[in-house]
Tab-separated table of C-alpha atoms in Angstrom:
chain	number	residue	atom	x	y	z
A	259	UNK	CA	107.390	126.261	126.080
A	260	UNK	CA	111.320	126.850	126.795
A	261	UNK	CA	112.035	129.851	124.921
A	262	UNK	CA	115.459	131.177	123.958
A	263	UNK	CA	116.063	131.208	128.085
A	264	UNK	CA	115.621	127.611	128.305
A	265	UNK	CA	117.571	126.606	125.482
A	266	UNK	CA	120.449	128.868	126.239
A	267	UNK	CA	120.564	127.288	129.683
A	268	UNK	CA	120.313	123.663	127.780
A	269	UNK	CA	123.281	124.496	125.494
A	270	UNK	CA	125.220	125.830	128.137
A	271	UNK	CA	124.872	122.461	130.264
A	272	UNK	CA	125.561	120.308	127.502
A	273	UNK	CA	128.791	122.338	126.180
A	274	UNK	CA	130.077	121.933	129.887
A	275	UNK	CA	129.224	118.336	130.015
A	276	UNK	CA	128.397	116.619	126.712
A	277	UNK	CA	125.588	114.504	126.436
A	278	UNK	CA	127.384	111.847	124.833
A	279	UNK	CA	124.603	109.077	124.631
A	280	UNK	CA	122.144	111.622	123.245
A	281	UNK	CA	120.461	110.514	119.760
A	282	UNK	CA	117.053	112.061	119.732
A	283	UNK	CA	116.710	116.096	120.457
A	284	UNK	CA	112.721	117.141	120.267
A	285	UNK	CA	112.681	121.013	120.455
A	286	UNK	CA	109.743	121.811	117.980
A	287	UNK	CA	106.909	124.557	119.309
A	288	UNK	CA	109.491	126.043	122.061
A	289	UNK	CA	109.518	129.483	120.650
A	290	UNK	CA	113.106	129.447	119.806
A	291	UNK	CA	114.467	132.555	118.074
A	292	UNK	CA	117.821	133.347	116.262
A	293	UNK	CA	119.324	134.191	119.496
A	294	UNK	CA	118.617	130.648	121.242
A	295	UNK	CA	119.376	128.680	117.770
A	296	UNK	CA	122.779	130.374	117.840
A	297	UNK	CA	124.021	129.539	121.321
A	298	UNK	CA	122.675	125.804	120.619
A	299	UNK	CA	124.604	125.763	117.338
A	300	UNK	CA	127.797	126.793	119.249
A	301	UNK	CA	127.371	124.142	121.672
A	302	UNK	CA	126.818	121.235	118.998
A	303	UNK	CA	129.859	122.665	117.137
A	304	UNK	CA	131.822	122.002	120.168
A	305	UNK	CA	130.733	118.705	120.696
A	306	UNK	CA	127.974	118.833	122.954
A	307	UNK	CA	125.756	116.218	121.637
A	308	UNK	CA	128.111	114.035	119.170
A	309	UNK	CA	125.839	111.227	118.874
A	310	UNK	CA	122.750	113.119	117.350
A	311	UNK	CA	120.420	111.409	115.109
A	312	UNK	CA	117.162	113.331	114.958
A	313	UNK	CA	116.634	117.303	115.402
A	314	UNK	CA	113.440	118.419	115.592
A	315	UNK	CA	113.209	122.506	115.619
A	316	UNK	CA	109.749	122.636	113.774
A	317	UNK	CA	107.165	125.574	114.977
A	318	UNK	CA	109.682	127.787	116.495
A	319	UNK	CA	110.252	131.598	115.857
A	320	UNK	CA	114.090	131.460	113.961
A	321	UNK	CA	114.824	133.229	110.531
A	322	UNK	CA	117.344	132.960	108.083
A	323	UNK	CA	119.584	134.340	110.244
A	324	UNK	CA	119.304	131.764	112.873
A	325	UNK	CA	119.493	128.787	110.153
A	326	UNK	CA	122.721	130.696	109.014
A	327	UNK	CA	124.522	129.863	112.308
A	328	UNK	CA	123.161	125.995	112.373
A	329	UNK	CA	124.192	125.412	108.908
A	330	UNK	CA	127.827	127.003	109.316
A	331	UNK	CA	128.439	125.231	112.709
A	332	UNK	CA	127.566	121.677	111.039
A	333	UNK	CA	129.727	122.425	107.819
A	334	UNK	CA	132.483	123.824	109.807
A	335	UNK	CA	132.548	121.184	112.652
A	336	UNK	CA	130.825	118.111	111.160
A	337	UNK	CA	128.332	118.405	114.348
A	338	UNK	CA	125.402	116.871	112.559
A	339	UNK	CA	127.438	114.268	110.396
A	340	UNK	CA	125.230	111.477	112.111
A	341	UNK	CA	121.809	113.327	111.578
A	342	UNK	CA	119.324	111.248	110.040
A	343	UNK	CA	116.143	113.202	110.511
A	344	UNK	CA	115.699	117.135	110.492
A	345	UNK	CA	112.338	118.797	111.036
A	346	UNK	CA	112.484	122.915	110.235
A	347	UNK	CA	108.605	123.110	109.297
A	348	UNK	CA	107.098	126.436	110.393
A	349	UNK	CA	110.188	128.567	110.488
A	350	UNK	CA	109.618	131.073	107.865
A	351	UNK	CA	113.159	131.509	107.023
A	352	UNK	CA	112.328	131.743	103.181
A	353	UNK	CA	114.626	131.614	100.411
A	354	UNK	CA	117.387	133.147	101.956
A	355	UNK	CA	117.342	130.499	104.837
A	356	UNK	CA	117.273	127.459	102.043
A	357	UNK	CA	120.101	128.927	100.017
A	358	UNK	CA	122.231	128.751	103.399
A	359	UNK	CA	121.018	125.193	104.252
A	360	UNK	CA	121.567	124.210	100.611
A	361	UNK	CA	125.257	125.404	101.181
A	362	UNK	CA	125.650	123.274	104.313
A	363	UNK	CA	123.943	120.037	102.864
A	364	UNK	CA	125.991	120.445	99.263
A	365	UNK	CA	128.964	120.296	101.523
A	366	UNK	CA	127.965	116.999	103.050
A	367	UNK	CA	127.147	118.173	106.290
A	368	UNK	CA	124.560	115.863	106.856
A	369	UNK	CA	125.543	112.803	104.748
A	370	UNK	CA	123.247	110.664	106.759
A	371	UNK	CA	120.096	112.243	106.365
A	372	UNK	CA	117.023	110.649	105.679
A	373	UNK	CA	114.156	112.787	106.466
A	374	UNK	CA	114.105	116.511	105.467
A	375	UNK	CA	110.881	118.466	106.516
A	376	UNK	CA	110.669	121.964	105.156
A	377	UNK	CA	106.810	122.491	104.978
A	378	UNK	CA	105.353	125.745	105.513
A	379	UNK	CA	108.994	127.797	105.609
A	380	UNK	CA	107.889	130.492	103.046
A	381	UNK	CA	110.077	128.619	100.367
A	382	UNK	CA	108.338	129.834	97.170
A	383	UNK	CA	109.573	129.368	93.652
A	384	UNK	CA	112.911	131.030	94.949
A	385	UNK	CA	113.182	128.465	97.775
A	386	UNK	CA	113.470	125.696	95.100
A	387	UNK	CA	116.043	127.462	93.362
A	388	UNK	CA	118.176	128.024	96.449
A	389	UNK	CA	118.127	124.634	97.117
A	390	UNK	CA	119.205	123.371	93.787
A	391	UNK	CA	123.027	123.062	94.962
A	392	UNK	CA	121.709	120.478	97.643
A	393	UNK	CA	119.599	118.798	95.483
A	394	UNK	CA	121.770	117.779	92.658
A	395	UNK	CA	124.900	117.003	95.491
A	396	UNK	CA	126.144	113.714	97.073
A	397	UNK	CA	125.117	115.520	100.362
A	398	UNK	CA	121.670	114.174	99.917
A	399	UNK	CA	122.135	110.889	98.547
A	400	UNK	CA	120.701	109.355	101.604
A	401	UNK	CA	117.328	110.947	101.565
A	402	UNK	CA	114.265	109.022	101.589
A	403	UNK	CA	111.410	111.699	102.550
A	404	UNK	CA	111.362	115.235	101.586
A	405	UNK	CA	108.687	117.764	102.652
A	406	UNK	CA	107.463	121.026	100.687
A	407	UNK	CA	103.908	121.325	101.760
A	408	UNK	CA	102.389	124.846	102.399
A	409	UNK	CA	105.178	126.974	100.455
A	410	UNK	CA	103.156	128.500	97.748
A	411	UNK	CA	105.949	127.113	95.136
A	412	UNK	CA	103.715	127.013	92.213
A	413	UNK	CA	104.109	124.586	88.992
A	414	UNK	CA	107.087	127.088	88.044
A	415	UNK	CA	108.845	125.706	91.286
A	416	UNK	CA	107.749	122.065	90.752
A	417	UNK	CA	109.034	122.480	87.185
A	418	UNK	CA	112.382	123.608	88.600
A	419	UNK	CA	112.559	120.818	90.865
A	420	UNK	CA	111.632	118.199	88.362
A	421	UNK	CA	114.405	119.828	86.186
A	422	UNK	CA	116.672	119.306	88.817
A	423	UNK	CA	115.973	115.830	89.597
A	424	UNK	CA	116.773	115.006	86.035
A	425	UNK	CA	120.461	115.811	86.655
A	426	UNK	CA	122.688	112.602	87.400
A	427	UNK	CA	123.039	111.882	91.462
A	428	UNK	CA	120.282	113.910	92.168
A	429	UNK	CA	118.159	112.483	95.202
A	430	UNK	CA	118.938	108.914	94.408
A	431	UNK	CA	117.200	107.237	97.448
A	432	UNK	CA	113.687	109.848	97.596
A	433	UNK	CA	111.059	107.569	98.083
A	434	UNK	CA	108.498	109.917	99.893
A	435	UNK	CA	107.746	113.557	98.384
A	436	UNK	CA	105.085	116.011	99.675
A	437	UNK	CA	104.043	118.787	97.519
A	438	UNK	CA	100.639	119.405	99.115
A	439	UNK	CA	99.382	122.915	99.481
A	440	UNK	CA	101.471	124.529	97.009
A	441	UNK	CA	98.947	126.053	94.483
A	442	UNK	CA	99.918	123.343	91.866
A	443	UNK	CA	97.862	122.533	88.730
A	444	UNK	CA	98.339	119.425	86.142
A	445	UNK	CA	101.386	121.252	84.996
A	446	UNK	CA	103.296	120.682	87.865
A	447	UNK	CA	101.836	116.891	88.570
A	448	UNK	CA	103.136	116.393	84.898
A	449	UNK	CA	106.508	118.027	85.165
A	450	UNK	CA	107.058	115.405	88.185
A	451	UNK	CA	105.736	112.489	85.886
A	452	UNK	CA	108.211	113.694	83.013
A	453	UNK	CA	110.989	113.823	85.237
A	454	UNK	CA	110.390	110.094	86.731
A	455	UNK	CA	109.914	108.862	82.808
A	456	UNK	CA	113.251	110.415	81.997
A	457	UNK	CA	114.711	108.216	85.102
A	458	UNK	CA	114.767	110.964	87.635
A	459	UNK	CA	113.770	110.069	91.584
A	460	UNK	CA	114.212	106.453	90.845
A	461	UNK	CA	113.044	105.397	93.879
A	462	UNK	CA	109.810	107.836	94.348
A	463	UNK	CA	107.015	105.505	95.585
A	464	UNK	CA	104.700	107.673	97.753
A	465	UNK	CA	103.478	111.307	96.347
A	466	UNK	CA	101.641	113.593	98.582
A	467	UNK	CA	99.706	116.235	96.243
A	468	UNK	CA	96.698	117.394	98.382
A	469	UNK	CA	95.046	120.687	98.490
A	470	UNK	CA	96.083	121.765	95.031
A	471	UNK	CA	94.381	122.518	91.765
A	472	UNK	CA	94.960	119.496	89.483
A	473	UNK	CA	91.281	119.668	88.590
A	474	UNK	CA	90.932	123.497	88.606
A	475	UNK	CA	90.374	125.829	85.325
A	476	UNK	CA	87.211	127.818	84.363
A	477	UNK	CA	84.726	125.202	83.516
A	478	UNK	CA	87.616	122.632	83.290
A	479	UNK	CA	88.875	124.307	79.818
A	480	UNK	CA	91.902	122.713	78.282
A	481	UNK	CA	93.978	125.880	79.765
A	482	UNK	CA	94.145	123.634	82.821
A	483	UNK	CA	96.391	121.216	80.707
A	484	UNK	CA	96.418	117.534	79.982
A	485	UNK	CA	97.353	115.164	82.786
A	486	UNK	CA	100.322	113.788	81.801
A	487	UNK	CA	100.923	110.554	84.501
A	488	UNK	CA	102.961	108.038	82.385
A	489	UNK	CA	105.932	108.350	84.329
A	490	UNK	CA	104.901	107.464	87.677
A	491	UNK	CA	104.476	103.887	86.881
A	492	UNK	CA	106.670	103.298	90.223
A	493	UNK	CA	103.971	104.894	92.640
A	494	UNK	CA	102.220	102.740	95.165
A	495	UNK	CA	100.863	105.613	96.945
A	496	UNK	CA	99.251	109.029	95.504
A	497	UNK	CA	96.929	111.372	97.256
A	498	UNK	CA	95.157	113.997	95.123
A	499	UNK	CA	92.743	115.015	98.039
A	500	UNK	CA	91.056	118.355	97.564
A	501	UNK	CA	92.311	119.095	94.474
A	502	UNK	CA	88.980	120.166	92.863
A	503	UNK	CA	88.931	117.227	90.638
A	504	UNK	CA	85.383	116.809	88.781
A	505	UNK	CA	83.969	113.829	86.655
A	506	UNK	CA	85.432	115.204	83.537
A	507	UNK	CA	88.920	115.385	85.180
A	508	UNK	CA	88.570	112.282	86.879
A	509	UNK	CA	87.583	110.442	83.397
A	510	UNK	CA	90.744	111.902	81.821
A	511	UNK	CA	92.544	110.365	84.877
A	512	UNK	CA	91.192	107.151	84.574
A	513	UNK	CA	92.289	106.995	80.790
A	514	UNK	CA	95.790	107.682	81.556
A	515	UNK	CA	95.473	104.707	84.052
A	516	UNK	CA	94.320	102.256	81.630
A	517	UNK	CA	96.935	103.150	79.260
A	518	UNK	CA	99.247	101.899	82.114
A	519	UNK	CA	100.072	104.988	84.141
A	520	UNK	CA	100.009	104.239	88.165
A	521	UNK	CA	100.220	100.455	87.269
A	522	UNK	CA	101.616	99.771	90.839
A	523	UNK	CA	99.286	102.026	92.504
A	524	UNK	CA	97.739	100.268	95.860
A	525	UNK	CA	96.615	103.331	97.570
A	526	UNK	CA	94.854	106.059	95.576
A	527	UNK	CA	93.139	109.018	97.695
A	528	UNK	CA	90.539	111.319	96.336
A	529	UNK	CA	88.726	112.881	98.932
A	530	UNK	CA	87.246	116.119	99.388
A	531	UNK	CA	86.803	117.038	95.305
A	532	UNK	CA	83.813	117.120	93.134
A	533	UNK	CA	83.791	113.679	91.965
A	534	UNK	CA	80.168	112.259	90.864
A	535	UNK	CA	78.605	109.105	89.806
A	536	UNK	CA	79.832	109.640	86.026
A	537	UNK	CA	83.683	109.840	87.341
A	538	UNK	CA	83.355	107.233	89.464
A	539	UNK	CA	81.965	104.855	86.819
A	540	UNK	CA	84.996	105.957	84.335
A	541	UNK	CA	87.144	104.696	86.930
A	542	UNK	CA	85.201	101.731	86.947
A	543	UNK	CA	85.485	100.899	83.420
A	544	UNK	CA	89.195	101.808	83.192
A	545	UNK	CA	89.636	99.165	85.961
A	546	UNK	CA	87.751	96.731	83.731
A	547	UNK	CA	90.376	97.586	81.080
A	548	UNK	CA	93.151	96.922	83.546
A	549	UNK	CA	93.845	100.020	85.147
A	550	UNK	CA	95.044	99.745	88.548
A	551	UNK	CA	95.768	96.003	89.026
A	552	UNK	CA	97.048	96.060	92.575
A	553	UNK	CA	94.917	98.958	93.830
A	554	UNK	CA	94.198	98.082	97.561
A	555	UNK	CA	92.670	101.102	98.913
A	556	UNK	CA	90.559	103.601	97.445
A	557	UNK	CA	89.436	106.855	99.410
A	558	UNK	CA	86.499	108.879	98.177
A	559	UNK	CA	85.255	110.544	101.098
A	560	UNK	CA	83.152	113.950	100.775
A	561	UNK	CA	82.490	113.839	97.192
A	562	UNK	CA	79.556	113.911	95.066
A	563	UNK	CA	78.789	110.399	94.355
A	564	UNK	CA	75.172	108.980	94.690
A	565	UNK	CA	73.899	105.301	94.752
A	566	UNK	CA	74.330	105.062	90.798
A	567	UNK	CA	77.614	105.609	90.688
A	568	UNK	CA	78.709	103.200	93.330
A	569	UNK	CA	76.680	100.366	91.787
A	570	UNK	CA	78.392	101.012	88.883
A	571	UNK	CA	81.527	100.777	90.192
A	572	UNK	CA	80.784	97.930	92.177
A	573	UNK	CA	79.943	95.825	89.030
A	574	UNK	CA	83.019	96.648	87.406
A	575	UNK	CA	85.364	95.507	89.809
A	576	UNK	CA	83.295	92.207	90.903
A	577	UNK	CA	81.446	89.418	89.198
A	578	UNK	CA	85.050	88.724	87.257
A	579	UNK	CA	84.765	91.792	84.879
A	580	UNK	CA	88.023	92.669	86.563
A	581	UNK	CA	89.814	89.727	87.294
A	582	UNK	CA	93.135	91.565	88.242
A	583	UNK	CA	91.308	93.848	90.697
A	584	UNK	CA	92.513	93.722	94.484
A	585	UNK	CA	90.704	96.529	96.221
A	586	UNK	CA	89.326	95.821	99.527
A	587	UNK	CA	89.063	98.877	101.221
A	588	UNK	CA	86.851	101.764	99.559
A	589	UNK	CA	86.282	104.654	101.708
A	590	UNK	CA	83.072	106.899	100.496
A	591	UNK	CA	81.371	108.005	103.558
């Protein structure tokens, strides 16, 4: 661990003799605080690493104040204009830090940015609202992958994000979106689906929605809300791992699939749910009706499926009963 002492020494050395060929800087898990990040930011603004493309600052100890120095330096000097990859995960700068970052991104401080990791940064719903100026700006037009995992964003936060992506020019290149572990229900997933149905996130193909509550409600009552997945036709990968999905919820998912939702899906991950034989049989019947014609990988590990369910599903996708099925990887153990 470098700590502030190490990063300050590195920054001062680079300021005195710029690292003109450096393209990737890995500083994750180094106990860097606001003081260390401030010195690094000053060095970057002075041209210490002019060709930097990847910067990983995950798992450190800086707050919104530290992020302010980095964002200000980037916006004022263009020091990060070549950056394509930025990792800020596991630094709890919260919504106030997100607002600072959004200001710099909206000013196109990182116009080539393709990857942004904001996982475990204590964003909450307010963090999504704070990021609004960046989400709707040309500053993130090149972004292809965005991580929001473990931020307690909630359905209201996802609804806010979905509404923002409906604005012209919002995240036009985004392909991968991570919303895992955010206390989300069917309402949040439906908001994303509706946004894509209205033309938002036109390039989105991979959605990580693990460790949420898509299937959760007392006795799976209607209060959980119906699943609306019709807008997710471009997805090729969907993870609903650990979402408390039971047979009734999977049957509902299967029905909307049979009606054309998720028709381009090649990989579907449903491990660690509450799925039994009846749920898998419902998925098999949906396959017979034309659901998931391109599915190649189906993961059902750590569920409650018995022999009867597997036999029923196997019959549905074999022996000519599902001529369009392309499944060749089934994970159940």
